CSV table of C-alpha atoms and ligand atoms in Angstrom, one decimal:
chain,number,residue,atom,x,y,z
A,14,UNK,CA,-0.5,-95.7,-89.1
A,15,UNK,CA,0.4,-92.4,-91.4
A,16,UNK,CA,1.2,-89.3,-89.5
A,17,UNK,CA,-1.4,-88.2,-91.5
A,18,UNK,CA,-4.3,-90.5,-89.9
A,19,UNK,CA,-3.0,-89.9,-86.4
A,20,UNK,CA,-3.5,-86.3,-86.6
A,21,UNK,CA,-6.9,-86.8,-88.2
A,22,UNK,CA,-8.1,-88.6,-84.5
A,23,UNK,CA,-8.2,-85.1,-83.1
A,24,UNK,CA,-7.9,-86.4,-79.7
A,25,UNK,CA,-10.1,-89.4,-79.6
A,26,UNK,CA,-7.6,-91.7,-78.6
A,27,UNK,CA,-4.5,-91.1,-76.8
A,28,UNK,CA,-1.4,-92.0,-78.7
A,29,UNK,CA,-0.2,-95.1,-76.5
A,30,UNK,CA,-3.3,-96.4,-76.3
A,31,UNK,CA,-4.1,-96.0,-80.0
A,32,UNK,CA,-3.9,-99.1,-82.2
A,33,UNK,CA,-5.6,-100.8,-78.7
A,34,UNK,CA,-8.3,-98.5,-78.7
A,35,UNK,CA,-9.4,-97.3,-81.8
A,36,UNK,CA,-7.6,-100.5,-84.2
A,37,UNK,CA,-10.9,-102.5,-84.3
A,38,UNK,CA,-10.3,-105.9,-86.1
A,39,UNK,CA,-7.0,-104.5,-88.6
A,40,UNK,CA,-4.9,-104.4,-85.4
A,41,UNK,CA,-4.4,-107.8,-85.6
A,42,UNK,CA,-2.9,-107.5,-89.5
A,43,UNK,CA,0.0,-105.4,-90.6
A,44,UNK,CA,-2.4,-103.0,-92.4
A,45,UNK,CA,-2.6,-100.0,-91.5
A,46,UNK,CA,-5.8,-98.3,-90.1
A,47,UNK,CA,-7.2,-95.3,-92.1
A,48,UNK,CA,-9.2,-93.0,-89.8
A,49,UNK,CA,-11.7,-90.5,-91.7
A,50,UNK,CA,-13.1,-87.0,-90.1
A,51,UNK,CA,-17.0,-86.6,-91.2
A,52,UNK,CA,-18.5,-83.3,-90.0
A,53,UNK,CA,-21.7,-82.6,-88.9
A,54,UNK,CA,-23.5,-79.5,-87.7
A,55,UNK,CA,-26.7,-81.2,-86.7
A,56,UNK,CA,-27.4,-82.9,-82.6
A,57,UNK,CA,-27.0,-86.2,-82.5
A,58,UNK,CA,-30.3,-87.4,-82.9
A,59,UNK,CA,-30.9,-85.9,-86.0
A,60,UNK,CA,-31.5,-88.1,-88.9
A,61,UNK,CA,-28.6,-86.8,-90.9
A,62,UNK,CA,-26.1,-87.7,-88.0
A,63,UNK,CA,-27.9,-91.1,-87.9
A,64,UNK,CA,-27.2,-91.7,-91.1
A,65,UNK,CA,-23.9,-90.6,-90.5
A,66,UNK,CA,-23.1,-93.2,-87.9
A,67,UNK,CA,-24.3,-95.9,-90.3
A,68,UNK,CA,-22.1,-94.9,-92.8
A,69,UNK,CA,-19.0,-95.4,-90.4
A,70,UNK,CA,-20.4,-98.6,-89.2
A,71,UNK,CA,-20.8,-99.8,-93.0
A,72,UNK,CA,-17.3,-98.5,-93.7
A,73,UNK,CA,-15.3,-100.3,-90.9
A,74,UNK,CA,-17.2,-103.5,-91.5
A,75,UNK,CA,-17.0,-104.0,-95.1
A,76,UNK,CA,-13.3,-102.6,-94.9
A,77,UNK,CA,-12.6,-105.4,-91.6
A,78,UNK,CA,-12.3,-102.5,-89.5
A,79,UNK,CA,-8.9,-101.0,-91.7
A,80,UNK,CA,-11.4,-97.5,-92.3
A,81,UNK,CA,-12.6,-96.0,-90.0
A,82,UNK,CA,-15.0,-93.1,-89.9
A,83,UNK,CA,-15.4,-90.6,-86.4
A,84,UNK,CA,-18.1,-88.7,-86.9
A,85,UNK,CA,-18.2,-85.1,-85.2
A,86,UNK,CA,-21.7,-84.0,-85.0
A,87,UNK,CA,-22.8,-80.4,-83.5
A,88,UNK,CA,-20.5,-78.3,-85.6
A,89,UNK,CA,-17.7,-79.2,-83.5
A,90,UNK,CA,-15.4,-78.8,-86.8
A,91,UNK,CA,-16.5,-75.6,-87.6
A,92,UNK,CA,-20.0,-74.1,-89.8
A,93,UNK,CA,-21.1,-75.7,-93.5
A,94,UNK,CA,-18.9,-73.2,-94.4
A,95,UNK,CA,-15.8,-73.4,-93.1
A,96,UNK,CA,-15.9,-77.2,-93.4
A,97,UNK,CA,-16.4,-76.5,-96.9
A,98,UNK,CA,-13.1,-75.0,-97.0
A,99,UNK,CA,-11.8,-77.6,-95.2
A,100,UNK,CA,-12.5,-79.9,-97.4
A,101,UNK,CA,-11.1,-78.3,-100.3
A,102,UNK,CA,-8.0,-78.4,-98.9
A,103,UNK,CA,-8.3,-82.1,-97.8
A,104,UNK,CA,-8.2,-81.6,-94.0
A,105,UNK,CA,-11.5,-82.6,-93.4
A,106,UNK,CA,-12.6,-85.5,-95.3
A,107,UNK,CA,-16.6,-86.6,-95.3
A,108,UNK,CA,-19.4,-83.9,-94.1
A,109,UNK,CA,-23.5,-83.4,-95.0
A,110,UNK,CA,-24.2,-80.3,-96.0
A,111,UNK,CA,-27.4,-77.9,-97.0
A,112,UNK,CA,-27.2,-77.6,-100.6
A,113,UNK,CA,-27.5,-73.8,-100.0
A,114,UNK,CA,-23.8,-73.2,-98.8
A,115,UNK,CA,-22.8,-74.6,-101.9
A,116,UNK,CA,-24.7,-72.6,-104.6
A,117,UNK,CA,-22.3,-69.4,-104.7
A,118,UNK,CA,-19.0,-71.6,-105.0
A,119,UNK,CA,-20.6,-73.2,-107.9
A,120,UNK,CA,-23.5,-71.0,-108.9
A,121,UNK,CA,-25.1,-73.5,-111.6
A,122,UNK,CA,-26.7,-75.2,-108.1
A,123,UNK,CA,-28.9,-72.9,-107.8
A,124,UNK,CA,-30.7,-74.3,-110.3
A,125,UNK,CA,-31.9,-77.5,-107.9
A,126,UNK,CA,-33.1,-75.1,-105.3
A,127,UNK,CA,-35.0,-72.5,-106.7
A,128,UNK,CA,-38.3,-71.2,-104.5
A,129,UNK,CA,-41.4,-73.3,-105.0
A,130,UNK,CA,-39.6,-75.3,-107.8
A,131,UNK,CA,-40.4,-78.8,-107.4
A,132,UNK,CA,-44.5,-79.4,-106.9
A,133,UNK,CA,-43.8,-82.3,-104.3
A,134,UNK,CA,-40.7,-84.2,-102.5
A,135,UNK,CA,-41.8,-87.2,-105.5
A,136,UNK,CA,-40.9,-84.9,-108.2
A,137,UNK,CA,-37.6,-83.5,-106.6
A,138,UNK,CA,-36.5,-87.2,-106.0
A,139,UNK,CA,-36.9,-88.0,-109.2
A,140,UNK,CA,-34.8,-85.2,-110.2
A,141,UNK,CA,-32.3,-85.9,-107.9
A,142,UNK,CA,-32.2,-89.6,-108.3
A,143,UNK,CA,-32.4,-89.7,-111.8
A,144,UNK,CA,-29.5,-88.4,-114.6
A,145,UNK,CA,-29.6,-84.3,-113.1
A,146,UNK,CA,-29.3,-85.2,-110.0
A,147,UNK,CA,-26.0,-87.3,-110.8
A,148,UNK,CA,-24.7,-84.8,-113.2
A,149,UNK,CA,-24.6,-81.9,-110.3
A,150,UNK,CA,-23.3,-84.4,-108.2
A,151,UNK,CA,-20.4,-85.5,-110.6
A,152,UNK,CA,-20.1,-81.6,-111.6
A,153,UNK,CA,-18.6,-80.8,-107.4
A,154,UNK,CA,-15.0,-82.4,-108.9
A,155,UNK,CA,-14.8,-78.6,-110.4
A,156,UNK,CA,-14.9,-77.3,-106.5
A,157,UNK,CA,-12.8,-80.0,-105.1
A,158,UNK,CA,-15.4,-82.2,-104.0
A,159,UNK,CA,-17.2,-85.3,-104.2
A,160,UNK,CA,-20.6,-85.2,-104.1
A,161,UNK,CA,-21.8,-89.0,-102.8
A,162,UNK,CA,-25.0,-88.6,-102.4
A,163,UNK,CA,-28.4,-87.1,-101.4
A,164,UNK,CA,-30.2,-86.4,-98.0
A,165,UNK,CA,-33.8,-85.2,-97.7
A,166,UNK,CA,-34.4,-82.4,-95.6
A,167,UNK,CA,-37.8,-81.5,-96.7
A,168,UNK,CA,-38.9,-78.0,-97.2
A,169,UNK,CA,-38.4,-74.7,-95.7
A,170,UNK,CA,-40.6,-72.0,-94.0
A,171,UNK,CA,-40.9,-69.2,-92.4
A,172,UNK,CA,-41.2,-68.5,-88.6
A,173,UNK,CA,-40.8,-65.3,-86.9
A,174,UNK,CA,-40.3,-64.2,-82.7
A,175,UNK,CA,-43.6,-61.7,-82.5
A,176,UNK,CA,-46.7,-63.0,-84.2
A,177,UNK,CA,-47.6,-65.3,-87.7
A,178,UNK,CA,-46.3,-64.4,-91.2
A,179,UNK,CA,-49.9,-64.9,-92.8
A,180,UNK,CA,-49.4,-62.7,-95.6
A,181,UNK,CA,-47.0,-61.0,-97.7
A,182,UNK,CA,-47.6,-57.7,-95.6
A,183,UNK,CA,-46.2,-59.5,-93.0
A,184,UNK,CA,-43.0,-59.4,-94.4
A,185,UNK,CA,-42.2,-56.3,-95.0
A,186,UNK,CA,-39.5,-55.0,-93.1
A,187,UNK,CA,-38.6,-57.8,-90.9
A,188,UNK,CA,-35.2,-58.6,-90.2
A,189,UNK,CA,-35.0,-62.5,-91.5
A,190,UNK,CA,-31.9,-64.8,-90.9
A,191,UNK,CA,-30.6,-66.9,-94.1
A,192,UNK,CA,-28.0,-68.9,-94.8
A,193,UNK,CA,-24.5,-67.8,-96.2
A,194,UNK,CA,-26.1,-67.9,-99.9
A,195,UNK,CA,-27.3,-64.8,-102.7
A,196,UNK,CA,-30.3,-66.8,-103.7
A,197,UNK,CA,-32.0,-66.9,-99.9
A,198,UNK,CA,-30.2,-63.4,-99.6
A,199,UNK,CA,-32.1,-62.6,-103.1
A,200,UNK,CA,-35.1,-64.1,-101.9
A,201,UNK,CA,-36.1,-62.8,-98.8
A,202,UNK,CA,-35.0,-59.5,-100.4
A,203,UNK,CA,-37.7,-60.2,-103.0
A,204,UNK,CA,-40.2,-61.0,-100.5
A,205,UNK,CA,-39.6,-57.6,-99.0
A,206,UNK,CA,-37.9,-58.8,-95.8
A,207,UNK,CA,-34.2,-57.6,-94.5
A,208,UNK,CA,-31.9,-60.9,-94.9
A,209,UNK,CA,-29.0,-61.2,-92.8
A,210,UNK,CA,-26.6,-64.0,-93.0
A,211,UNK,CA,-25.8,-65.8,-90.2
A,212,UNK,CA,-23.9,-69.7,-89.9
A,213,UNK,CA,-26.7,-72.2,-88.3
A,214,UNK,CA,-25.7,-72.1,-84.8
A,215,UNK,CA,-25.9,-68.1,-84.6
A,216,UNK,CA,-29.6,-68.2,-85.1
A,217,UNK,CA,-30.5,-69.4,-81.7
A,218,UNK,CA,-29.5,-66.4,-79.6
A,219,UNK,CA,-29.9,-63.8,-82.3
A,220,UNK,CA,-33.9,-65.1,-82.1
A,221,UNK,CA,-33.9,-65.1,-78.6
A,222,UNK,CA,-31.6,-61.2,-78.5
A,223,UNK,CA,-34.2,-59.9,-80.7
A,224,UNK,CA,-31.5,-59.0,-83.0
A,225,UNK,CA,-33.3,-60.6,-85.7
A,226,UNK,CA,-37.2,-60.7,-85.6
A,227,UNK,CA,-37.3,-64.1,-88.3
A,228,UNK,CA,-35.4,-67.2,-89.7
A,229,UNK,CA,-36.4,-70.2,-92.0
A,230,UNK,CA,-35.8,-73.9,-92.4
A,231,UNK,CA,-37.4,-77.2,-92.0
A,232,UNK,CA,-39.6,-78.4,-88.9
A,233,UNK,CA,-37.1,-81.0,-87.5
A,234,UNK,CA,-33.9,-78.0,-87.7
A,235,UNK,CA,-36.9,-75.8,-86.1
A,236,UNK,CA,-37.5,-78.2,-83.3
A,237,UNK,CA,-34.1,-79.5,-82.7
A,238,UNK,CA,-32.6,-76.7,-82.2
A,239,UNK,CA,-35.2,-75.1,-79.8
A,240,UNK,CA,-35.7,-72.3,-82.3
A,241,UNK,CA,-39.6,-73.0,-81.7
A,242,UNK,CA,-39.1,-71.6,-77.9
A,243,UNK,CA,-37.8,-68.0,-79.2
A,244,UNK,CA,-39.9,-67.5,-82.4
A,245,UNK,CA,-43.2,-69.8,-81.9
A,246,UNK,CA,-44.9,-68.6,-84.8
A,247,UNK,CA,-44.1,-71.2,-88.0
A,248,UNK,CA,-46.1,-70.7,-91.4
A,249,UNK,CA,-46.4,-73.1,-93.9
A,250,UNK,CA,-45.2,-71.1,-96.7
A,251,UNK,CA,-42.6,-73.6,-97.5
A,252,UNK,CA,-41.2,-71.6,-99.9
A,253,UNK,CA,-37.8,-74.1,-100.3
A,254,UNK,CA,-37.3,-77.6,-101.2
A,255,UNK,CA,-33.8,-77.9,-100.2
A,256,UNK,CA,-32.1,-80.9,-100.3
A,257,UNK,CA,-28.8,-81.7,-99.0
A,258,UNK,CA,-25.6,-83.6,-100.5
A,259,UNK,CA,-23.0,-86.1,-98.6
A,260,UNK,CA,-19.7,-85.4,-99.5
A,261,UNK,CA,-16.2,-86.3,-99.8
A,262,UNK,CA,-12.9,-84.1,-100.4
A,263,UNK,CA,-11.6,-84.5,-103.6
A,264,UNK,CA,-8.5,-84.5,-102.5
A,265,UNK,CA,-8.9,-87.4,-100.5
A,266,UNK,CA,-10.9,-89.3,-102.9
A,267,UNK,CA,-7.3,-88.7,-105.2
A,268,UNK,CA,-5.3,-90.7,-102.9
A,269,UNK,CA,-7.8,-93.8,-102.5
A,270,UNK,CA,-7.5,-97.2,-104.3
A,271,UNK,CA,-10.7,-97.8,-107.0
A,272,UNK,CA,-11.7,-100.7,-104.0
A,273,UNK,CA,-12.0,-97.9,-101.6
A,274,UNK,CA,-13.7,-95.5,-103.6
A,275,UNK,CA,-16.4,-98.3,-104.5
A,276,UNK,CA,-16.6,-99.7,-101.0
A,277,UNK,CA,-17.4,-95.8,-99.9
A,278,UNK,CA,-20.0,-94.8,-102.3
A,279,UNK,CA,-22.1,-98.1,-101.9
A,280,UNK,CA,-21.9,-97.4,-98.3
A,281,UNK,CA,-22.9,-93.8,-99.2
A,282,UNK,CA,-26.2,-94.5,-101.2
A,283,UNK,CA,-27.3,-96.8,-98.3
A,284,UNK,CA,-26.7,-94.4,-95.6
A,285,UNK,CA,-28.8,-92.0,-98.0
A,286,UNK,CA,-31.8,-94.3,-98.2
A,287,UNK,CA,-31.6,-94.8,-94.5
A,288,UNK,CA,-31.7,-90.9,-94.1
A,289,UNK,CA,-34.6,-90.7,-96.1
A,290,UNK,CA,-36.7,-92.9,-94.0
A,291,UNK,CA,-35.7,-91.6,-91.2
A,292,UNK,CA,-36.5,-88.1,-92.4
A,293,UNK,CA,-40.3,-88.8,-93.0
A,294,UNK,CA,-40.1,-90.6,-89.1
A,295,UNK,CA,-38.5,-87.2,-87.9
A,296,UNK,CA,-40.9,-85.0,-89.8
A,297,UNK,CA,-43.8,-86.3,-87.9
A,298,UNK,CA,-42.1,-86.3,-84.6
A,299,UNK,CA,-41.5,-82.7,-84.7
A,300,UNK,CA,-44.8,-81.6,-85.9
A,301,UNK,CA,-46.5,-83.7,-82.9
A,302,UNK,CA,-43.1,-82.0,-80.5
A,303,UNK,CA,-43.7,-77.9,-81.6
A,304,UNK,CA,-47.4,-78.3,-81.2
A,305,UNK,CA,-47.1,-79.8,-77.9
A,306,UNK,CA,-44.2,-76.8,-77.0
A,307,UNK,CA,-47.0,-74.2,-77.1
A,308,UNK,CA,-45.6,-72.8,-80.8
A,309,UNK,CA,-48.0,-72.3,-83.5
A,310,UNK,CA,-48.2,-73.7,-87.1
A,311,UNK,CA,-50.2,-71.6,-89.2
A,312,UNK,CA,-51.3,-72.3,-92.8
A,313,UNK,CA,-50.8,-70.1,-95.5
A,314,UNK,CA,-54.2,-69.1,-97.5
A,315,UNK,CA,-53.5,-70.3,-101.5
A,316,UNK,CA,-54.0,-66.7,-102.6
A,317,UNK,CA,-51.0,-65.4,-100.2
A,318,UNK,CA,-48.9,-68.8,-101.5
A,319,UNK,CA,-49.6,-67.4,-104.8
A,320,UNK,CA,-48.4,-64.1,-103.8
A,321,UNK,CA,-45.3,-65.4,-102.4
A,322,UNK,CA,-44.8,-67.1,-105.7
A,323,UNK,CA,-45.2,-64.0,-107.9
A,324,UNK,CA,-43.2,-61.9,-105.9
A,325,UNK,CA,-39.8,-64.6,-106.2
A,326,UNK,CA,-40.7,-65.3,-109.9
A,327,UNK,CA,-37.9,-62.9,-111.3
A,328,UNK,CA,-35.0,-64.8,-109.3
A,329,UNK,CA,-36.0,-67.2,-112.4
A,330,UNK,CA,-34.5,-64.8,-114.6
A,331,UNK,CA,-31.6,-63.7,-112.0
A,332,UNK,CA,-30.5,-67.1,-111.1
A,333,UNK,CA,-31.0,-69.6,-113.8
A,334,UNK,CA,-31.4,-67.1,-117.3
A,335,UNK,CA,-28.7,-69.4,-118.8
A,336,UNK,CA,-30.8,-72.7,-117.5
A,337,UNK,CA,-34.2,-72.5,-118.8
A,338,UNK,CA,-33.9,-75.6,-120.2
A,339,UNK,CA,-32.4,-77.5,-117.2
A,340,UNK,CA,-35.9,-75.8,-114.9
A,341,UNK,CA,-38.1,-76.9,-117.6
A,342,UNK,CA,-36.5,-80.1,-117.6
A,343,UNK,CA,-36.8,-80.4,-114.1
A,344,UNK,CA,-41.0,-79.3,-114.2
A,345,UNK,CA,-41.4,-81.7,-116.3
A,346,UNK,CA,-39.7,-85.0,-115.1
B,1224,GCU,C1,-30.7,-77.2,-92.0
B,1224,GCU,C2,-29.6,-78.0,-92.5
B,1224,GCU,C3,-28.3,-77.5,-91.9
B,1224,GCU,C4,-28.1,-76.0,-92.2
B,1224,GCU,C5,-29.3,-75.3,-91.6
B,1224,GCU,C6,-29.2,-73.8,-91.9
B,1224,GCU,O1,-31.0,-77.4,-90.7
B,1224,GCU,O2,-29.7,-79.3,-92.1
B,1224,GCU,O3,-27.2,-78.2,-92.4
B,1224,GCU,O4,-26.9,-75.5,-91.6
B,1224,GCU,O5,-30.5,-75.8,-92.3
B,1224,GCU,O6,-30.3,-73.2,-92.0
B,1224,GCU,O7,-28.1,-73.2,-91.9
């Protein structure tokens, strides 16, 4: 085993006991075992970590156990943004991340998550499945990444601590949580909101402080993480469709064989589909769960969806001047 790989167990398995414990099948040849760090910020039982785990199980069987793929879910290797980092500089080597945390290291993103861009999850699959969708994902080499392939996460919305967002008044002035990104920054700004930007695992006790009166995100992130106990108000706004990518470091990807690199991204695409059903599953689930926890999911009327539509309209200009063509593309694929 490399020096490399042992350090990469981060405690998993102790060293005496290693090649025993951890060596699966390749303990029995001279090859060495290769041991991969995937990072996660989601609880176990969320769909992405699912997938997650089947990936490693793919890997280590179609390798005969010589790769081998520890998953760490629940941020335990830091926020989307730090493993980010981490990535780049090769010391972390698979994570799933929200598309969002992406978009200011390599601003031409933006593009794929633009507010009420995509009229459905059919269209935005298409997109993403079909030649754009590859290009951005070949296009993360420039920020020292490999982009594998997609997850769904559905859409985003709104939910707030002290009563329903049902209109645009609504609002105004309310301190609303966003990720580490100038386009949700932009957008709840445009919307007439205060953002502040805060990594995933802050938002819990800021809601439940008071120290920020509103956040947004999906409705299994919203029930998972118990965010529905300190802000029970959801509306269906769902102002973002925002998808999110599997990854490799580029820098790993550099030192693998072709064999490997193949034998990872098939296993990649299937982990993807598996996501994707298991996304529609979740989405149910927690609908039926934050009902029955006492929060509230309110509608949005079409004239105040409208309204929210014309008021992010000019992040258009702002965000993707030099990609009119790519947005039209995408409206009309
Ligand atoms: C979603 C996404 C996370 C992300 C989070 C956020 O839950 O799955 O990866 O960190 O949104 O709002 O930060």
């Amino acid at each position: 085993m490399e020096r490399r790989d042992f350090l990469r167990l981060g405690g998993a398995c102790a060293a005496g006991a290693l090649l025993a414990a951890c060596g699966g099948r390749a303990e029995q040849t001279a090859e060495p075992v290769r041991y991969f760090r995937y990072a996660e910020n989601q609880a176990e039982d969320y769909p992405t970590v699912q997938a997650a785990r089947y990936f490693a199980q793919l890997v280590e069987a179609r390798s005969e156990g010589r790769m081998q793929v520890l998953v760490y879910p629940d941020a335990t290797l830091g926020d989307e943004t730090s493993v980010v980092e981490q990535m780049q500089l090769g010391m972390i080597d698979f994570s799933r991340v929200s598309l969002a945390v992406l978009a200011d290291l390599m601003p031409r993103l933006n593009v794929l998550q633009m507010p009420y861009l995509y009229t459905d999850a059919d269209q935005m699959w298409r997109v993403l499945d079909g030649p754009i969708g590859q290009q951005f994902l070949n296009g993360m080499a420039d920020i020292g990444l490999c982009g594998l392939s997609w997850f769904d996460a559905g859409a985003r919305s709104f939910y707030s601590r002290q009563g329903p967002i049902r209109t645009l008044e609504d609002m105004q002035g309310l301190t609303v949580r966003v990720q580490e990104s100038s386009l949700m920054t932009d957008m709840v700004l445009a919307l007439g909101g205060k953002p502040v930007s805060l990594a995933f695992d802050q938002v819990y006790a800021s809601l439940q402080s008071g120290s920020i009166d509103a956040a947004e995100n999906n409705l299994p992130s919203y029930e998972s993480t118990g965010h529905m106990y300190v802000a029970p108000y959801f509306s269906e706004d769902w102002h973002s469709r925002l998808p999110e990518v599997q990854l490799l470091s580029k820098r790993v990807l550099d030192g693998l064989t072709e064999e490997q690199r193949a034998l990872l991204r098939g296993a990649a695409q299937e982990s993807a589909v598996y996501e994707r059903e298991l996304w529609v599953r979740r989405e149910e689930e927690s609908y039926a769960r934050v009902l029955s926890s006492g929060a509230r999911i309110n509608p949005l009327s079409l004239e105040e969806l409208e309204r929210f539509r014309q008021a992010v309209a000019p992040l258009y200009g702002q965000y993707c001047g030099d990609a009119a063509e790519l947005v039209e593309a995408i409206h009309s694929t």
